[in-house]
CSV table of N, CA and C and ligand atoms in Angstrom, one decimal:
chain,number,residue,atom,x,y,z
A,1,UNK,N,-26.4,-104.8,-70.5
A,1,UNK,CA,-26.5,-104.8,-71.9
A,1,UNK,C,-25.8,-103.7,-72.6
A,2,UNK,N,-25.3,-103.9,-73.8
A,2,UNK,CA,-24.7,-102.8,-74.5
A,2,UNK,C,-25.8,-101.9,-75.0
A,3,UNK,N,-25.6,-100.6,-74.6
A,3,UNK,CA,-26.6,-99.6,-75.0
A,3,UNK,C,-25.9,-98.4,-75.7
A,4,UNK,N,-26.7,-97.6,-76.3
A,4,UNK,CA,-26.2,-96.3,-76.8
A,4,UNK,C,-27.0,-95.2,-76.1
A,5,UNK,N,-26.3,-94.0,-76.0
A,5,UNK,CA,-26.9,-92.9,-75.3
A,5,UNK,C,-26.4,-91.6,-76.1
A,6,UNK,N,-27.2,-90.6,-76.0
A,6,UNK,CA,-26.8,-89.3,-76.7
A,6,UNK,C,-26.2,-88.4,-75.6
A,7,UNK,N,-25.0,-87.9,-75.9
A,7,UNK,CA,-24.4,-86.8,-75.1
A,7,UNK,C,-24.4,-85.5,-75.9
A,8,UNK,N,-24.6,-84.4,-75.2
A,8,UNK,CA,-24.4,-83.1,-75.8
A,8,UNK,C,-23.5,-82.3,-74.9
A,9,UNK,N,-22.3,-81.9,-75.4
A,9,UNK,CA,-21.5,-81.0,-74.7
A,9,UNK,C,-22.0,-79.6,-75.0
A,10,UNK,N,-22.5,-78.9,-74.0
A,10,UNK,CA,-23.3,-77.7,-74.2
A,10,UNK,C,-22.4,-76.5,-74.5
A,11,UNK,N,-23.0,-75.4,-74.9
A,11,UNK,CA,-22.2,-74.2,-75.3
A,11,UNK,C,-21.2,-73.7,-74.2
A,12,UNK,N,-21.5,-73.8,-73.0
A,12,UNK,CA,-20.6,-73.4,-71.9
A,12,UNK,C,-19.3,-74.2,-71.9
A,13,UNK,N,-19.5,-75.5,-72.0
A,13,UNK,CA,-18.3,-76.4,-71.9
A,13,UNK,C,-17.5,-76.3,-73.2
A,14,UNK,N,-18.2,-76.2,-74.4
A,14,UNK,CA,-17.4,-76.0,-75.6
A,14,UNK,C,-16.6,-74.7,-75.5
A,15,UNK,N,-17.2,-73.6,-75.0
A,15,UNK,CA,-16.5,-72.3,-74.9
A,15,UNK,C,-15.3,-72.4,-73.9
A,16,UNK,N,-15.5,-73.3,-72.9
A,16,UNK,CA,-14.4,-73.5,-71.9
A,16,UNK,C,-13.2,-74.3,-72.4
A,17,UNK,N,-13.4,-74.9,-73.6
A,17,UNK,CA,-12.4,-75.7,-74.3
A,17,UNK,C,-12.1,-77.0,-73.5
A,18,UNK,N,-13.2,-77.6,-73.1
A,18,UNK,CA,-13.0,-78.9,-72.3
A,18,UNK,C,-13.7,-80.1,-73.0
A,19,UNK,N,-13.9,-80.0,-74.3
A,19,UNK,CA,-14.4,-81.2,-75.0
A,19,UNK,C,-13.6,-82.4,-74.8
A,20,UNK,N,-12.3,-82.2,-75.0
A,20,UNK,CA,-11.4,-83.4,-74.8
A,20,UNK,C,-11.4,-83.9,-73.4
A,21,UNK,N,-11.4,-83.1,-72.4
A,21,UNK,CA,-11.4,-83.6,-71.0
A,21,UNK,C,-12.7,-84.4,-70.8
A,22,UNK,N,-13.8,-83.9,-71.3
A,22,UNK,CA,-15.1,-84.6,-71.1
A,22,UNK,C,-15.0,-85.9,-71.9
A,23,UNK,N,-14.5,-85.9,-73.1
A,23,UNK,CA,-14.4,-87.1,-73.9
A,23,UNK,C,-13.5,-88.2,-73.2
A,24,UNK,N,-12.5,-87.7,-72.5
A,24,UNK,CA,-11.6,-88.6,-71.8
A,24,UNK,C,-12.3,-89.3,-70.7
A,25,UNK,N,-13.2,-88.6,-70.0
A,25,UNK,CA,-14.0,-89.3,-69.0
A,25,UNK,C,-14.9,-90.4,-69.5
A,26,UNK,N,-15.5,-90.1,-70.7
A,26,UNK,CA,-16.3,-91.2,-71.3
A,26,UNK,C,-15.4,-92.4,-71.6
A,27,UNK,N,-14.3,-92.1,-72.3
A,27,UNK,CA,-13.4,-93.2,-72.7
A,27,UNK,C,-12.9,-94.0,-71.5
A,28,UNK,N,-12.5,-93.3,-70.5
A,28,UNK,CA,-11.9,-93.9,-69.3
A,28,UNK,C,-12.9,-94.8,-68.6
A,29,UNK,N,-14.2,-94.5,-68.8
A,29,UNK,CA,-15.3,-95.3,-68.2
A,29,UNK,C,-15.7,-96.4,-69.1
A,30,UNK,N,-15.1,-96.6,-70.3
A,30,UNK,CA,-15.4,-97.7,-71.1
A,30,UNK,C,-16.4,-97.4,-72.2
A,31,UNK,N,-16.8,-96.1,-72.3
A,31,UNK,CA,-17.8,-95.7,-73.3
A,31,UNK,C,-17.0,-95.4,-74.6
A,32,UNK,N,-17.6,-95.8,-75.7
A,32,UNK,CA,-17.0,-95.6,-77.0
A,32,UNK,C,-17.8,-94.5,-77.8
A,33,UNK,N,-17.1,-93.6,-78.4
A,33,UNK,CA,-17.7,-92.6,-79.3
A,33,UNK,C,-18.0,-93.3,-80.6
A,34,UNK,N,-19.3,-93.4,-81.0
A,34,UNK,CA,-19.7,-94.0,-82.2
A,34,UNK,C,-20.3,-93.1,-83.2
A,35,UNK,N,-20.4,-91.8,-82.8
A,35,UNK,CA,-20.8,-90.7,-83.8
A,35,UNK,C,-20.6,-89.4,-83.1
A,36,UNK,N,-20.2,-88.4,-83.8
A,36,UNK,CA,-19.9,-87.1,-83.2
A,36,UNK,C,-20.0,-86.0,-84.3
A,37,UNK,N,-20.5,-84.9,-83.9
A,37,UNK,CA,-20.7,-83.8,-84.8
A,37,UNK,C,-20.8,-82.5,-84.0
A,38,UNK,N,-20.1,-81.4,-84.4
A,38,UNK,CA,-20.2,-80.1,-83.8
A,38,UNK,C,-21.3,-79.4,-84.6
A,39,UNK,N,-22.2,-78.8,-83.9
A,39,UNK,CA,-23.3,-78.1,-84.5
A,39,UNK,C,-23.8,-76.9,-83.8
A,40,UNK,N,-24.0,-75.8,-84.6
A,40,UNK,CA,-24.7,-74.6,-84.1
A,40,UNK,C,-26.2,-74.9,-84.3
A,41,UNK,N,-26.9,-75.1,-83.2
A,41,UNK,CA,-28.3,-75.5,-83.3
A,41,UNK,C,-29.1,-74.2,-83.7
A,42,UNK,N,-30.1,-74.4,-84.6
A,42,UNK,CA,-31.1,-73.4,-84.9
A,42,UNK,C,-32.1,-73.4,-83.7
A,43,UNK,N,-32.9,-72.3,-83.6
A,43,UNK,CA,-33.9,-72.3,-82.6
A,43,UNK,C,-34.9,-73.4,-82.8
A,44,UNK,N,-35.3,-73.7,-84.0
A,44,UNK,CA,-36.2,-74.8,-84.3
A,44,UNK,C,-35.7,-76.1,-83.9
A,45,UNK,N,-34.4,-76.3,-84.1
A,45,UNK,CA,-33.8,-77.6,-83.7
A,45,UNK,C,-33.7,-77.8,-82.2
A,46,UNK,N,-33.4,-76.7,-81.5
A,46,UNK,CA,-33.3,-76.8,-80.0
A,46,UNK,C,-34.7,-77.0,-79.5
A,47,UNK,N,-35.7,-76.3,-80.0
A,47,UNK,CA,-37.0,-76.4,-79.5
A,47,UNK,C,-37.5,-77.9,-79.8
A,48,UNK,N,-37.2,-78.4,-80.9
A,48,UNK,CA,-37.6,-79.7,-81.2
A,48,UNK,C,-36.9,-80.8,-80.3
A,49,UNK,N,-35.7,-80.6,-80.1
A,49,UNK,CA,-34.9,-81.5,-79.3
A,49,UNK,C,-35.5,-81.6,-77.8
A,50,UNK,N,-35.8,-80.4,-77.3
A,50,UNK,CA,-36.3,-80.3,-75.9
A,50,UNK,C,-37.9,-80.2,-75.9
A,51,UNK,N,-38.6,-80.7,-76.9
A,51,UNK,CA,-40.0,-80.5,-77.0
A,51,UNK,C,-40.7,-81.1,-75.7
A,52,UNK,N,-40.1,-82.1,-75.1
A,52,UNK,CA,-40.7,-82.7,-73.9
A,52,UNK,C,-40.8,-81.7,-72.8
A,53,UNK,N,-39.9,-80.6,-72.8
A,53,UNK,CA,-39.9,-79.6,-71.8
A,53,UNK,C,-40.7,-78.3,-72.2
A,54,UNK,N,-41.4,-78.4,-73.3
A,54,UNK,CA,-42.0,-77.1,-73.8
A,54,UNK,C,-42.9,-76.4,-72.8
A,55,UNK,N,-43.5,-77.1,-71.9
A,55,UNK,CA,-44.4,-76.4,-71.0
A,55,UNK,C,-43.8,-76.0,-69.7
A,56,UNK,N,-42.5,-76.3,-69.6
A,56,UNK,CA,-41.8,-76.0,-68.3
A,56,UNK,C,-41.4,-74.5,-68.3
A,57,UNK,N,-41.3,-73.9,-67.1
A,57,UNK,CA,-41.0,-72.5,-67.0
A,57,UNK,C,-39.6,-72.1,-67.5
A,58,UNK,N,-38.7,-73.1,-67.5
A,58,UNK,CA,-37.3,-72.9,-67.9
A,58,UNK,C,-37.1,-73.1,-69.4
A,59,UNK,N,-38.1,-73.4,-70.1
A,59,UNK,CA,-38.0,-73.8,-71.5
A,59,UNK,C,-37.3,-72.7,-72.4
A,60,UNK,N,-37.8,-71.5,-72.2
A,60,UNK,CA,-37.3,-70.4,-73.1
A,60,UNK,C,-35.8,-70.1,-72.8
A,61,UNK,N,-35.4,-70.1,-71.6
A,61,UNK,CA,-34.0,-69.9,-71.2
A,61,UNK,C,-33.2,-71.1,-71.7
A,62,UNK,N,-33.7,-72.3,-71.6
A,62,UNK,CA,-33.0,-73.4,-72.0
A,62,UNK,C,-32.7,-73.4,-73.5
A,63,UNK,N,-33.7,-73.0,-74.3
A,63,UNK,CA,-33.5,-72.9,-75.8
A,63,UNK,C,-32.5,-71.8,-76.1
A,64,UNK,N,-32.7,-70.6,-75.4
A,64,UNK,CA,-31.7,-69.5,-75.7
A,64,UNK,C,-30.3,-69.9,-75.4
A,65,UNK,N,-30.1,-70.6,-74.3
A,65,UNK,CA,-28.8,-71.1,-73.9
A,65,UNK,C,-28.2,-72.1,-75.0
A,66,UNK,N,-29.0,-73.0,-75.4
A,66,UNK,CA,-28.6,-74.1,-76.3
A,66,UNK,C,-28.2,-73.6,-77.7
A,67,UNK,N,-28.7,-72.4,-78.0
A,67,UNK,CA,-28.4,-71.8,-79.3
A,67,UNK,C,-27.3,-70.7,-79.2
A,68,UNK,N,-26.8,-70.5,-78.0
A,68,UNK,CA,-25.8,-69.4,-77.7
A,68,UNK,C,-24.4,-69.7,-78.3
A,69,UNK,N,-24.2,-70.9,-78.7
A,69,UNK,CA,-22.9,-71.2,-79.3
A,69,UNK,C,-23.0,-72.7,-79.8
A,70,UNK,N,-21.9,-73.1,-80.4
A,70,UNK,CA,-21.9,-74.5,-80.9
A,70,UNK,C,-21.9,-75.5,-79.8
A,71,UNK,N,-22.5,-76.7,-80.1
A,71,UNK,CA,-22.5,-77.8,-79.1
A,71,UNK,C,-21.8,-79.0,-79.8
A,72,UNK,N,-21.3,-79.9,-79.0
A,72,UNK,CA,-20.7,-81.1,-79.5
A,72,UNK,C,-21.7,-82.3,-79.2
A,73,UNK,N,-22.3,-82.8,-80.3
A,73,UNK,CA,-23.3,-83.9,-80.2
A,73,UNK,C,-22.6,-85.2,-80.4
A,74,UNK,N,-22.7,-86.1,-79.5
A,74,UNK,CA,-22.0,-87.4,-79.5
A,74,UNK,C,-22.9,-88.6,-79.1
A,75,UNK,N,-22.8,-89.6,-79.9
A,75,UNK,CA,-23.4,-90.9,-79.5
A,75,UNK,C,-22.4,-91.8,-78.8
A,76,UNK,N,-22.7,-92.3,-77.6
A,76,UNK,CA,-21.8,-93.2,-76.9
A,76,UNK,C,-22.4,-94.6,-76.8
A,77,UNK,N,-21.5,-95.5,-76.8
A,77,UNK,CA,-21.9,-96.9,-76.8
A,77,UNK,C,-21.1,-97.7,-75.8
A,78,UNK,N,-21.8,-98.6,-75.0
A,78,UNK,CA,-21.1,-99.4,-74.1
A,78,UNK,C,-22.0,-100.1,-73.1
A,79,UNK,N,-21.5,-100.9,-72.3
A,79,UNK,CA,-22.3,-101.6,-71.3
A,79,UNK,C,-23.0,-100.6,-70.4
A,80,UNK,N,-24.3,-100.7,-70.3
A,80,UNK,CA,-25.0,-99.8,-69.4
A,80,UNK,C,-24.8,-98.3,-69.7
A,81,UNK,N,-24.6,-98.0,-71.0
A,81,UNK,CA,-24.2,-96.6,-71.3
A,81,UNK,C,-25.0,-95.5,-70.8
A,82,UNK,N,-26.3,-95.7,-70.7
A,82,UNK,CA,-27.2,-94.6,-70.3
A,82,UNK,C,-27.0,-94.2,-68.9
A,83,UNK,N,-27.0,-95.2,-68.0
A,83,UNK,CA,-26.8,-94.9,-66.6
A,83,UNK,C,-25.3,-94.5,-66.3
A,84,UNK,N,-24.4,-95.2,-67.0
A,84,UNK,CA,-23.0,-94.8,-66.8
A,84,UNK,C,-22.7,-93.4,-67.2
A,85,UNK,N,-23.3,-92.9,-68.3
A,85,UNK,CA,-23.2,-91.5,-68.7
A,85,UNK,C,-23.8,-90.6,-67.6
A,86,UNK,N,-25.0,-90.9,-67.1
A,86,UNK,CA,-25.6,-90.1,-66.1
A,86,UNK,C,-24.8,-90.0,-64.8
A,87,UNK,N,-24.2,-91.1,-64.5
A,87,UNK,CA,-23.3,-91.1,-63.3
A,87,UNK,C,-22.1,-90.2,-63.5
A,88,UNK,N,-21.5,-90.3,-64.7
A,88,UNK,CA,-20.4,-89.4,-65.0
A,88,UNK,C,-20.8,-88.0,-65.0
A,89,UNK,N,-22.0,-87.6,-65.5
A,89,UNK,CA,-22.4,-86.2,-65.5
A,89,UNK,C,-22.7,-85.7,-64.1
A,90,UNK,N,-23.3,-86.4,-63.2
A,90,UNK,CA,-23.7,-85.9,-61.9
A,90,UNK,C,-25.1,-85.2,-62.1
A,91,UNK,N,-25.6,-84.7,-60.9
A,91,UNK,CA,-26.9,-84.1,-60.9
A,91,UNK,C,-27.1,-82.9,-61.8
A,92,UNK,N,-28.3,-82.7,-62.3
A,92,UNK,CA,-28.6,-81.7,-63.3
A,92,UNK,C,-28.1,-80.3,-62.7
A,93,UNK,N,-28.4,-80.1,-61.5
A,93,UNK,CA,-27.9,-78.8,-60.8
A,93,UNK,C,-26.5,-79.0,-60.3
A,94,UNK,N,-25.5,-78.3,-60.9
A,94,UNK,CA,-24.1,-78.6,-60.4
A,94,UNK,C,-23.9,-78.4,-59.0
A,95,UNK,N,-24.7,-77.6,-58.3
A,95,UNK,CA,-24.5,-77.4,-56.9
A,95,UNK,C,-24.8,-78.7,-56.1
A,96,UNK,N,-25.6,-79.6,-56.8
A,96,UNK,CA,-26.0,-80.9,-56.1
A,96,UNK,C,-25.2,-82.0,-56.7
A,97,UNK,N,-24.3,-81.8,-57.6
A,97,UNK,CA,-23.6,-82.8,-58.3
A,97,UNK,C,-22.4,-83.3,-57.4
A,98,UNK,N,-22.3,-84.7,-57.3
A,98,UNK,CA,-21.2,-85.2,-56.6
A,98,UNK,C,-19.8,-84.8,-57.0
A,99,UNK,N,-18.9,-84.7,-56.1
A,99,UNK,CA,-17.5,-84.3,-56.5
A,99,UNK,C,-17.0,-85.3,-57.5
A,100,UNK,N,-16.2,-84.7,-58.4
A,100,UNK,CA,-15.6,-85.6,-59.4
A,100,UNK,C,-16.5,-85.8,-60.7
A,101,UNK,N,-17.7,-85.4,-60.6
A,101,UNK,CA,-18.6,-85.6,-61.8
A,101,UNK,C,-18.3,-84.4,-62.8
A,102,UNK,N,-18.7,-84.6,-64.0
A,102,UNK,CA,-18.5,-83.6,-65.1
A,102,UNK,C,-19.2,-82.3,-64.7
A,103,UNK,N,-20.4,-82.3,-64.2
A,103,UNK,CA,-21.1,-81.1,-63.8
A,103,UNK,C,-20.4,-80.4,-62.6
A,104,UNK,N,-20.0,-81.2,-61.6
A,104,UNK,CA,-19.3,-80.6,-60.5
A,104,UNK,C,-18.0,-79.9,-60.9
A,105,UNK,N,-17.4,-80.5,-61.9
A,105,UNK,CA,-16.1,-79.9,-62.3
A,105,UNK,C,-16.1,-78.8,-63.4
A,106,UNK,N,-17.2,-78.9,-64.2
A,106,UNK,CA,-17.2,-77.9,-65.4
A,106,UNK,C,-18.4,-77.1,-65.5
A,107,UNK,N,-19.5,-77.3,-64.7
A,107,UNK,CA,-20.7,-76.6,-64.9
A,107,UNK,C,-20.8,-75.4,-64.0
A,108,UNK,N,-21.6,-74.4,-64.4
A,108,UNK,CA,-21.7,-73.1,-63.6
A,108,UNK,C,-23.1,-73.0,-63.0
A,109,UNK,N,-24.1,-73.5,-63.6
A,109,UNK,CA,-25.5,-73.3,-63.2
A,109,UNK,C,-26.4,-74.4,-63.7
A,110,UNK,N,-27.6,-74.4,-63.3
A,110,UNK,CA,-28.5,-75.5,-63.8
A,110,UNK,C,-28.8,-75.3,-65.3
A,111,UNK,N,-28.7,-74.1,-65.8
A,111,UNK,CA,-28.8,-73.9,-67.3
A,111,UNK,C,-27.5,-74.2,-68.0
A,112,UNK,N,-26.5,-73.5,-67.5
A,112,UNK,CA,-25.1,-73.8,-68.1
A,112,UNK,C,-24.5,-75.0,-67.4
A,113,UNK,N,-25.1,-76.2,-67.7
A,113,UNK,CA,-24.6,-77.3,-66.9
A,113,UNK,C,-23.8,-78.3,-67.7
A,114,UNK,N,-23.1,-77.8,-68.7
A,114,UNK,CA,-22.0,-78.5,-69.4
A,114,UNK,C,-22.4,-79.6,-70.3
A,115,UNK,N,-23.3,-80.5,-69.9
A,115,UNK,CA,-23.6,-81.7,-70.6
A,115,UNK,C,-25.1,-82.0,-70.5
A,116,UNK,N,-25.6,-82.7,-71.6
A,116,UNK,CA,-26.9,-83.3,-71.6
A,116,UNK,C,-26.6,-84.8,-71.8
A,117,UNK,N,-27.5,-85.7,-71.2
A,117,UNK,CA,-27.4,-87.1,-71.5
A,117,UNK,C,-28.8,-87.7,-71.5
A,118,UNK,N,-29.0,-88.6,-72.4
A,118,UNK,CA,-30.3,-89.3,-72.4
A,118,UNK,C,-30.7,-89.9,-71.1
A,119,UNK,N,-32.0,-89.9,-70.8
A,119,UNK,CA,-32.4,-90.5,-69.5
A,119,UNK,C,-32.9,-91.9,-69.5
A,120,UNK,N,-33.2,-92.4,-70.7
A,120,UNK,CA,-33.7,-93.8,-70.7
A,120,UNK,C,-33.5,-94.3,-72.2
A,121,UNK,N,-33.7,-95.6,-72.3
A,121,UNK,CA,-33.4,-96.3,-73.6
A,121,UNK,C,-34.3,-95.7,-74.7
A,122,UNK,N,-35.6,-95.5,-74.4
A,122,UNK,CA,-36.5,-95.0,-75.5
A,122,UNK,C,-36.1,-93.6,-75.9
A,123,UNK,N,-35.7,-92.7,-74.9
A,123,UNK,CA,-35.3,-91.3,-75.3
A,123,UNK,C,-34.0,-91.3,-76.0
A,124,UNK,N,-33.1,-92.3,-75.6
A,124,UNK,CA,-31.8,-92.3,-76.2
A,124,UNK,C,-31.9,-92.6,-77.7
A,125,UNK,N,-32.8,-93.5,-78.1
A,125,UNK,CA,-33.0,-93.9,-79.5
A,125,UNK,C,-33.5,-92.7,-80.3
A,126,UNK,N,-34.5,-92.0,-79.7
A,126,UNK,CA,-35.1,-90.8,-80.3
A,126,UNK,C,-34.1,-89.7,-80.5
A,127,UNK,N,-33.3,-89.5,-79.4
A,127,UNK,CA,-32.3,-88.4,-79.4
A,127,UNK,C,-31.2,-88.7,-80.4
A,128,UNK,N,-30.7,-89.9,-80.5
A,128,UNK,CA,-29.6,-90.2,-81.4
A,128,UNK,C,-30.1,-90.0,-82.8
A,129,UNK,N,-31.3,-90.5,-83.1
A,129,UNK,CA,-31.9,-90.4,-84.4
A,129,UNK,C,-32.2,-88.9,-84.8
A,130,UNK,N,-32.4,-88.1,-83.8
A,130,UNK,CA,-32.6,-86.6,-84.1
A,130,UNK,C,-31.4,-86.0,-84.7
A,131,UNK,N,-30.2,-86.5,-84.4
A,131,UNK,CA,-28.9,-85.9,-84.9
A,131,UNK,C,-28.2,-86.7,-85.9
A,132,UNK,N,-28.4,-88.0,-85.8
A,132,UNK,CA,-27.5,-88.9,-86.7
A,132,UNK,C,-28.4,-89.9,-87.5
A,133,UNK,N,-28.3,-89.8,-88.8
A,133,UNK,CA,-28.9,-90.9,-89.6
A,133,UNK,C,-28.1,-92.2,-89.2
A,134,UNK,N,-28.8,-93.3,-89.2
A,134,UNK,CA,-28.3,-94.6,-88.8
A,134,UNK,C,-26.9,-94.9,-89.4
A,135,UNK,N,-26.8,-94.5,-90.7
A,135,UNK,CA,-25.5,-94.9,-91.4
A,135,UNK,C,-24.3,-94.1,-90.9
A,136,UNK,N,-24.6,-93.0,-90.1
A,136,UNK,CA,-23.5,-92.2,-89.5
A,136,UNK,C,-23.2,-92.6,-88.1
A,137,UNK,N,-23.7,-93.7,-87.6
A,137,UNK,CA,-23.4,-94.2,-86.3
A,137,UNK,C,-22.6,-95.5,-86.5
A,138,UNK,N,-21.3,-95.4,-86.1
A,138,UNK,CA,-20.3,-96.4,-86.4
A,138,UNK,C,-20.1,-97.4,-85.2
A,139,UNK,N,-21.0,-98.2,-85.0
A,139,UNK,CA,-20.9,-99.2,-83.9
A,139,UNK,C,-19.7,-100.1,-84.1
A,140,UNK,N,-19.0,-100.4,-83.0
A,140,UNK,CA,-17.8,-101.1,-83.2
A,140,UNK,C,-17.5,-101.9,-81.9
B,1,CMP,P1,-30.7,-81.3,-69.7
B,1,CMP,O1,-30.3,-82.7,-69.3
B,1,CMP,O2,-30.1,-80.9,-71.0
B,1,CMP,O3,-32.3,-81.3,-69.9
B,1,CMP,C1,-33.1,-80.2,-69.8
B,1,CMP,C2,-32.3,-79.0,-69.2
B,1,CMP,O4,-33.1,-77.9,-68.7
B,1,CMP,C3,-31.5,-79.5,-68.1
B,1,CMP,O5,-30.4,-80.3,-68.6
B,1,CMP,C4,-31.1,-78.1,-67.5
B,1,CMP,O6,-29.9,-77.6,-68.1
B,1,CMP,C5,-32.2,-77.2,-67.8
B,1,CMP,N1,-33.0,-76.8,-66.6
B,1,CMP,C6,-33.1,-75.5,-66.2
B,1,CMP,N2,-33.9,-75.5,-65.1
B,1,CMP,C7,-34.3,-76.8,-64.8
B,1,CMP,C8,-35.1,-77.4,-63.8
B,1,CMP,N3,-35.6,-76.7,-62.8
B,1,CMP,N4,-35.2,-78.8,-63.8
B,1,CMP,C9,-34.6,-79.5,-64.8
B,1,CMP,N5,-33.9,-79.0,-65.8
B,1,CMP,C10,-33.7,-77.6,-65.8
């Protein structure tokens, strides 16, 4: 089915100047960019986005990292977009990510892991709505 998923290029990858390289991987895999915005997240925005992880021991470091610089927030659309994006990203921990994945190629650590991607259809809808009003998602 045609799905949408939320991608965030995290501060480490933005700082490395690889937004375009990561976008190319999405496009070459048949995913279309249907919304995009560069944003310096506030602490409240980062905490709200990752609220599901609020009780986890890594939460504070995760929020600190996500507000350490601008991120590129992008909605992707395409056949099986959620799983396709997760396959392109590779494992959360770059040490465990398969060769040729975004995290294997661009990430430094489990915190500075280059990209975020929605993990399921329900979270994708919530995450896209968190950053983009419906009228700013240009399905095509
Ligand atoms: P992300 O997909 O953005 O979702 C939550 C983030 O928490 C995750 O990527 C990692 O960057 C970060 N994180 C840090 N430690 C862990 C951990 N032990 N398990 C899962 N995520 C972690």
